[in-house]
Amino acid sequence: MKHFKKTMIGSIAVAAVFIVGGSYAWASTSDKELDNSDPDKIEVTEEEALDTFADEYGKKVESIELEPTRDGYVYEVESYDNETEYNTDIDAASGDIIDNRSDKDDEDDDEEETRYELNQKDAISQKEATDIAEKEANSGKAREWKLERVSDDKQTWEVNVLEKGNETEVTIDAENGEVLEVEEDDD
């Protein structure tokens, strides 16, 4: 019985070390992935990504997001038609479509989801949004961007600026460049 208790306690201790260590390693890798991302390798603009999407699918676009992955930056285009929502990934270095997923709208939903079609031509560029966000954050580099139509009369850019593990999310009116919200996360 004494041997069983020692074995059990030892097993629990080993499991705890693996769980805590694994969680720490994952968190470190996730932060590093963002901190080590290289926006200079982005060769495709959001306008070019949307053109690629339109040429292939021709659906209504609700948003376009540019974010780092382990394989480099990827645009995620969220789109829809009367029956289906789509998520299309486009490589930001090559412009190639690398993934397309769809999800049928559930007809049993009590609430109908309101969708708004993005009008990228009326929006300030990603570069302009980056300049505004980095100035507002006071330090750091923009690492993630999302252009989204949020209502009939408003589009926004959400830009995440990173500096030494601190993240500042700046929300900007995409049509006039006005800063709408600044949210700091220093975890």
PDB file of C-alpha atoms in Angstrom:
ATOM      1  CA  MET A   1       0.000   0.000   0.000  1.00  0.00           C
ATOM      2  CA  LYS A   2       2.869   2.368   0.875  1.00  0.00           C
ATOM      3  CA  HIS A   3       4.484   1.634  -2.495  1.00  0.00           C
ATOM      4  CA  PHE A   4       1.169   2.332  -4.257  1.00  0.00           C
ATOM      5  CA  LYS A   5       0.857   5.759  -2.568  1.00  0.00           C
ATOM      6  CA  LYS A   6       4.412   6.702  -3.556  1.00  0.00           C
ATOM      7  CA  THR A   7       3.787   5.596  -7.131  1.00  0.00           C
ATOM      8  CA  MET A   8       0.506   7.514  -7.287  1.00  0.00           C
ATOM      9  CA  ILE A   9       2.008  10.704  -5.843  1.00  0.00           C
ATOM     10  CA  GLY A  10       4.966  10.396  -8.204  1.00  0.00           C
ATOM     11  CA  SER A  11       2.657   9.942 -11.197  1.00  0.00           C
ATOM     12  CA  ILE A  12       0.596  12.978 -10.231  1.00  0.00           C
ATOM     13  CA  ALA A  13       3.744  15.091  -9.825  1.00  0.00           C
ATOM     14  CA  VAL A  14       5.075  14.008 -13.226  1.00  0.00           C
ATOM     15  CA  ALA A  15       1.706  14.756 -14.877  1.00  0.00           C
ATOM     16  CA  ALA A  16       1.613  18.207 -13.257  1.00  0.00           C
ATOM     17  CA  VAL A  17       5.114  19.002 -14.549  1.00  0.00           C
ATOM     18  CA  PHE A  18       4.125  17.989 -18.086  1.00  0.00           C
ATOM     19  CA  ILE A  19       0.880  19.984 -18.008  1.00  0.00           C
ATOM     20  CA  VAL A  20       2.446  23.147 -16.597  1.00  0.00           C
ATOM     21  CA  GLY A  21       5.546  22.842 -18.769  1.00  0.00           C
ATOM     22  CA  GLY A  22       3.529  22.109 -21.884  1.00  0.00           C
ATOM     23  CA  SER A  23       1.210  25.053 -21.247  1.00  0.00           C
ATOM     24  CA  TYR A  24       4.183  27.355 -20.754  1.00  0.00           C
ATOM     25  CA  ALA A  25       5.879  26.088 -23.916  1.00  0.00           C
ATOM     26  CA  TRP A  26       2.679  26.556 -25.938  1.00  0.00           C
ATOM     27  CA  ALA A  27       2.187  30.106 -24.604  1.00  0.00           C
ATOM     28  CA  SER A  28       5.809  30.972 -25.344  1.00  0.00           C
ATOM     29  CA  THR A  29       5.521  29.615 -28.864  1.00  0.00           C
ATOM     30  CA  SER A  30       2.275  31.516 -29.484  1.00  0.00           C
ATOM     31  CA  ASP A  31       3.813  34.839 -28.396  1.00  0.00           C
ATOM     32  CA  LYS A  32       6.972  34.128 -30.366  1.00  0.00           C
ATOM     33  CA  GLU A  33       4.947  33.309 -33.447  1.00  0.00           C
ATOM     34  CA  LEU A  34       3.447  36.801 -33.367  1.00  0.00           C
ATOM     35  CA  ASP A  35       6.591  38.620 -32.231  1.00  0.00           C
ATOM     36  CA  ASN A  36       8.736  36.930 -34.895  1.00  0.00           C
ATOM     37  CA  SER A  37       6.262  37.410 -37.742  1.00  0.00           C
ATOM     38  CA  ASP A  38       7.649  39.453 -40.585  1.00  0.00           C
ATOM     39  CA  PRO A  39       5.178  41.864 -42.190  1.00  0.00           C
ATOM     40  CA  ASP A  40       7.851  42.668 -44.808  1.00  0.00           C
ATOM     41  CA  LYS A  41       7.071  39.290 -46.408  1.00  0.00           C
ATOM     42  CA  ILE A  42       3.509  40.421 -47.187  1.00  0.00           C
ATOM     43  CA  GLU A  43       3.534  40.796 -50.964  1.00  0.00           C
ATOM     44  CA  VAL A  44      -0.226  40.900 -51.615  1.00  0.00           C
ATOM     45  CA  THR A  45      -2.402  43.886 -50.644  1.00  0.00           C
ATOM     46  CA  GLU A  46      -5.894  43.471 -49.221  1.00  0.00           C
ATOM     47  CA  GLU A  47      -7.240  44.822 -52.521  1.00  0.00           C
ATOM     48  CA  GLU A  48      -5.358  42.152 -54.505  1.00  0.00           C
ATOM     49  CA  ALA A  49      -6.547  39.428 -52.098  1.00  0.00           C
ATOM     50  CA  LEU A  50     -10.150  40.598 -52.533  1.00  0.00           C
ATOM     51  CA  ASP A  51      -9.707  40.634 -56.325  1.00  0.00           C
ATOM     52  CA  THR A  52      -8.385  37.042 -56.202  1.00  0.00           C
ATOM     53  CA  PHE A  53     -11.370  36.058 -54.084  1.00  0.00           C
ATOM     54  CA  ALA A  54     -13.861  37.816 -56.393  1.00  0.00           C
ATOM     55  CA  ASP A  55     -12.347  36.183 -59.495  1.00  0.00           C
ATOM     56  CA  GLU A  56     -12.704  32.725 -57.938  1.00  0.00           C
ATOM     57  CA  TYR A  57     -15.945  32.945 -55.958  1.00  0.00           C
ATOM     58  CA  GLY A  58     -17.836  36.203 -56.565  1.00  0.00           C
ATOM     59  CA  LYS A  59     -19.600  36.138 -53.167  1.00  0.00           C
ATOM     60  CA  LYS A  60     -20.466  39.118 -50.938  1.00  0.00           C
ATOM     61  CA  VAL A  61     -17.564  39.892 -48.581  1.00  0.00           C
ATOM     62  CA  GLU A  62     -18.198  40.851 -44.969  1.00  0.00           C
ATOM     63  CA  SER A  63     -14.577  41.139 -43.775  1.00  0.00           C
ATOM     64  CA  ILE A  64     -10.951  40.490 -44.586  1.00  0.00           C
ATOM     65  CA  GLU A  65      -8.397  39.742 -41.900  1.00  0.00           C
ATOM     66  CA  LEU A  66      -4.618  39.513 -42.223  1.00  0.00           C
ATOM     67  CA  GLU A  67      -2.907  37.489 -39.521  1.00  0.00           C
ATOM     68  CA  PRO A  68       0.336  35.597 -38.932  1.00  0.00           C
ATOM     69  CA  THR A  69       0.470  31.817 -39.002  1.00  0.00           C
ATOM     70  CA  ARG A  70       3.378  29.420 -38.646  1.00  0.00           C
ATOM     71  CA  ASP A  71       3.655  29.419 -42.453  1.00  0.00           C
ATOM     72  CA  GLY A  72       3.560  33.213 -42.898  1.00  0.00           C
ATOM     73  CA  TYR A  73       0.809  35.774 -43.193  1.00  0.00           C
ATOM     74  CA  VAL A  74      -2.624  34.714 -44.447  1.00  0.00           C
ATOM     75  CA  TYR A  75      -5.692  36.714 -45.457  1.00  0.00           C
ATOM     76  CA  GLU A  76      -8.975  35.241 -44.248  1.00  0.00           C
ATOM     77  CA  VAL A  77     -11.920  36.452 -46.302  1.00  0.00           C
ATOM     78  CA  GLU A  78     -15.334  36.010 -44.668  1.00  0.00           C
ATOM     79  CA  SER A  79     -18.135  35.982 -47.221  1.00  0.00           C
ATOM     80  CA  TYR A  80     -21.698  34.835 -47.655  1.00  0.00           C
ATOM     81  CA  ASP A  81     -24.627  34.236 -49.942  1.00  0.00           C
ATOM     82  CA  ASN A  82     -28.300  33.605 -49.110  1.00  0.00           C
ATOM     83  CA  GLU A  83     -27.665  30.134 -47.679  1.00  0.00           C
ATOM     84  CA  THR A  84     -24.006  29.766 -46.738  1.00  0.00           C
ATOM     85  CA  GLU A  85     -21.110  31.445 -44.911  1.00  0.00           C
ATOM     86  CA  TYR A  86     -17.615  31.010 -46.379  1.00  0.00           C
ATOM     87  CA  ASN A  87     -14.075  31.429 -45.028  1.00  0.00           C
ATOM     88  CA  THR A  88     -11.353  31.566 -47.649  1.00  0.00           C
ATOM     89  CA  ASP A  89      -7.630  31.713 -46.829  1.00  0.00           C
ATOM     90  CA  ILE A  90      -5.253  33.436 -49.233  1.00  0.00           C
ATOM     91  CA  ASP A  91      -1.466  33.338 -48.843  1.00  0.00           C
ATOM     92  CA  ALA A  92      -0.228  36.917 -48.342  1.00  0.00           C
ATOM     93  CA  ALA A  93       3.133  36.178 -49.973  1.00  0.00           C
ATOM     94  CA  SER A  94       1.947  34.400 -53.141  1.00  0.00           C
ATOM     95  CA  GLY A  95      -1.714  35.393 -53.486  1.00  0.00           C
ATOM     96  CA  ASP A  96      -2.720  31.727 -53.833  1.00  0.00           C
ATOM     97  CA  ILE A  97      -5.972  30.442 -52.346  1.00  0.00           C
ATOM     98  CA  ILE A  98      -4.883  27.867 -49.777  1.00  0.00           C
ATOM     99  CA  ASP A  99      -8.174  26.899 -48.105  1.00  0.00           C
ATOM    100  CA  ASN A 100     -11.923  27.394 -48.458  1.00  0.00           C
ATOM    101  CA  ARG A 101     -14.481  26.334 -45.856  1.00  0.00           C
ATOM    102  CA  SER A 102     -18.236  26.777 -45.825  1.00  0.00           C
ATOM    103  CA  ASP A 103     -21.016  26.453 -43.290  1.00  0.00           C
ATOM    104  CA  LYS A 104     -24.693  26.268 -44.214  1.00  0.00           C
ATOM    105  CA  ASP A 105     -26.930  28.723 -42.381  1.00  0.00           C
ATOM    106  CA  ASP A 106     -29.135  26.924 -39.881  1.00  0.00           C
ATOM    107  CA  GLU A 107     -32.755  27.466 -40.891  1.00  0.00           C
ATOM    108  CA  ASP A 108     -33.864  26.643 -37.327  1.00  0.00           C
ATOM    109  CA  ASP A 109     -32.213  29.766 -35.896  1.00  0.00           C
ATOM    110  CA  ASP A 110     -34.741  32.067 -34.278  1.00  0.00           C
ATOM    111  CA  GLU A 111     -32.659  35.138 -34.997  1.00  0.00           C
ATOM    112  CA  GLU A 112     -31.589  36.051 -38.477  1.00  0.00           C
ATOM    113  CA  GLU A 113     -27.991  37.235 -38.565  1.00  0.00           C
ATOM    114  CA  THR A 114     -27.522  40.668 -40.084  1.00  0.00           C
ATOM    115  CA  ARG A 115     -24.670  40.814 -42.566  1.00  0.00           C
ATOM    116  CA  TYR A 116     -23.161  43.855 -44.183  1.00  0.00           C
ATOM    117  CA  GLU A 117     -21.238  43.876 -47.434  1.00  0.00           C
ATOM    118  CA  LEU A 118     -17.716  45.303 -47.269  1.00  0.00           C
ATOM    119  CA  ASN A 119     -16.893  48.187 -49.590  1.00  0.00           C
ATOM    120  CA  GLN A 120     -13.097  48.143 -49.645  1.00  0.00           C
ATOM    121  CA  LYS A 121     -12.896  50.936 -52.221  1.00  0.00           C
ATOM    122  CA  ASP A 122     -14.319  53.444 -49.690  1.00  0.00           C
ATOM    123  CA  ALA A 123     -11.873  52.374 -46.970  1.00  0.00           C
ATOM    124  CA  ILE A 124      -8.483  53.807 -46.121  1.00  0.00           C
ATOM    125  CA  SER A 125      -5.630  51.461 -46.992  1.00  0.00           C
ATOM    126  CA  GLN A 126      -4.045  48.962 -44.640  1.00  0.00           C
ATOM    127  CA  LYS A 127      -0.902  51.130 -44.644  1.00  0.00           C
ATOM    128  CA  GLU A 128      -2.884  54.210 -43.561  1.00  0.00           C
ATOM    129  CA  ALA A 129      -4.613  52.167 -40.828  1.00  0.00           C
ATOM    130  CA  THR A 130      -1.201  50.866 -39.715  1.00  0.00           C
ATOM    131  CA  ASP A 131       0.266  54.374 -39.463  1.00  0.00           C
ATOM    132  CA  ILE A 132      -2.710  55.587 -37.392  1.00  0.00           C
ATOM    133  CA  ALA A 133      -2.648  52.543 -35.069  1.00  0.00           C
ATOM    134  CA  GLU A 134       1.105  52.606 -34.456  1.00  0.00           C
ATOM    135  CA  LYS A 135       0.977  56.322 -33.688  1.00  0.00           C
ATOM    136  CA  GLU A 136      -1.959  55.778 -31.289  1.00  0.00           C
ATOM    137  CA  ALA A 137      -0.167  52.866 -29.522  1.00  0.00           C
ATOM    138  CA  ASN A 138       2.971  55.031 -29.071  1.00  0.00           C
ATOM    139  CA  SER A 139       5.316  52.066 -29.687  1.00  0.00           C
ATOM    140  CA  GLY A 140       5.374  48.681 -31.355  1.00  0.00           C
ATOM    141  CA  LYS A 141       4.581  47.317 -34.785  1.00  0.00           C
ATOM    142  CA  ALA A 142       1.250  46.382 -36.324  1.00  0.00           C
ATOM    143  CA  ARG A 143       0.966  42.598 -36.660  1.00  0.00           C
ATOM    144  CA  GLU A 144      -2.720  41.844 -37.365  1.00  0.00           C
ATOM    145  CA  TRP A 145      -5.374  43.707 -39.337  1.00  0.00           C
ATOM    146  CA  LYS A 146      -9.099  43.273 -39.919  1.00  0.00           C
ATOM    147  CA  LEU A 147     -11.266  45.354 -42.240  1.00  0.00           C
ATOM    148  CA  GLU A 148     -14.947  44.756 -41.570  1.00  0.00           C
ATOM    149  CA  ARG A 149     -18.329  46.218 -42.436  1.00  0.00           C
ATOM    150  CA  VAL A 150     -20.048  46.498 -39.035  1.00  0.00           C
ATOM    151  CA  SER A 151     -23.256  48.326 -40.016  1.00  0.00           C
ATOM    152  CA  ASP A 152     -25.004  49.847 -43.018  1.00  0.00           C
ATOM    153  CA  ASP A 153     -22.986  53.034 -42.657  1.00  0.00           C
ATOM    154  CA  LYS A 154     -19.738  51.984 -40.942  1.00  0.00           C
ATOM    155  CA  GLN A 155     -16.635  49.984 -41.764  1.00  0.00           C
ATOM    156  CA  THR A 156     -13.780  49.598 -39.318  1.00  0.00           C
ATOM    157  CA  TRP A 157     -10.160  48.608 -39.281  1.00  0.00           C
ATOM    158  CA  GLU A 158      -9.035  46.708 -36.183  1.00  0.00           C
ATOM    159  CA  VAL A 159      -5.247  46.821 -35.935  1.00  0.00           C
ATOM    160  CA  ASN A 160      -3.265  44.905 -33.298  1.00  0.00           C
ATOM    161  CA  VAL A 161       0.054  46.517 -32.396  1.00  0.00           C
ATOM    162  CA  LEU A 162       2.602  44.427 -30.466  1.00  0.00           C
ATOM    163  CA  GLU A 163       5.506  45.643 -28.356  1.00  0.00           C
ATOM    164  CA  LYS A 164       7.460  43.240 -26.102  1.00  0.00           C
ATOM    165  CA  GLY A 165       4.467  41.044 -25.280  1.00  0.00           C
ATOM    166  CA  ASN A 166       2.066  43.973 -24.864  1.00  0.00           C
ATOM    167  CA  GLU A 167      -0.773  44.225 -27.347  1.00  0.00           C
ATOM    168  CA  THR A 168      -2.772  47.320 -28.211  1.00  0.00           C
ATOM    169  CA  GLU A 169      -5.899  46.938 -30.367  1.00  0.00           C
ATOM    170  CA  VAL A 170      -6.852  50.118 -32.179  1.00  0.00           C
ATOM    171  CA  THR A 171     -10.260  50.372 -33.859  1.00  0.00           C
ATOM    172  CA  ILE A 172     -10.416  52.952 -36.634  1.00  0.00           C
ATOM    173  CA  ASP A 173     -13.275  54.258 -38.757  1.00  0.00           C
ATOM    174  CA  ALA A 174     -12.205  52.807 -42.108  1.00  0.00           C
ATOM    175  CA  GLU A 175     -13.697  55.628 -44.147  1.00  0.00           C
ATOM    176  CA  ASN A 176     -12.363  58.732 -42.372  1.00  0.00           C
ATOM    177  CA  GLY A 177      -9.448  57.423 -40.254  1.00  0.00           C
ATOM    178  CA  GLU A 178     -10.932  58.509 -36.909  1.00  0.00           C
ATOM    179  CA  VAL A 179      -9.748  56.437 -33.926  1.00  0.00           C
ATOM    180  CA  LEU A 180     -12.853  54.894 -32.330  1.00  0.00           C
ATOM    181  CA  GLU A 181     -11.330  52.804 -29.540  1.00  0.00           C
ATOM    182  CA  VAL A 182      -7.956  51.875 -28.053  1.00  0.00           C
ATOM    183  CA  GLU A 183      -7.735  48.753 -25.919  1.00  0.00           C
ATOM    184  CA  GLU A 184      -4.478  47.720 -24.207  1.00  0.00           C
ATOM    185  CA  ASP A 185      -3.721  44.178 -23.073  1.00  0.00           C
ATOM    186  CA  ASP A 186      -0.451  43.787 -21.169  1.00  0.00           C
ATOM    187  CA  ASP A 187      -0.699  40.111 -20.175  1.00  0.00           C
TER     188      ASP A 187
END
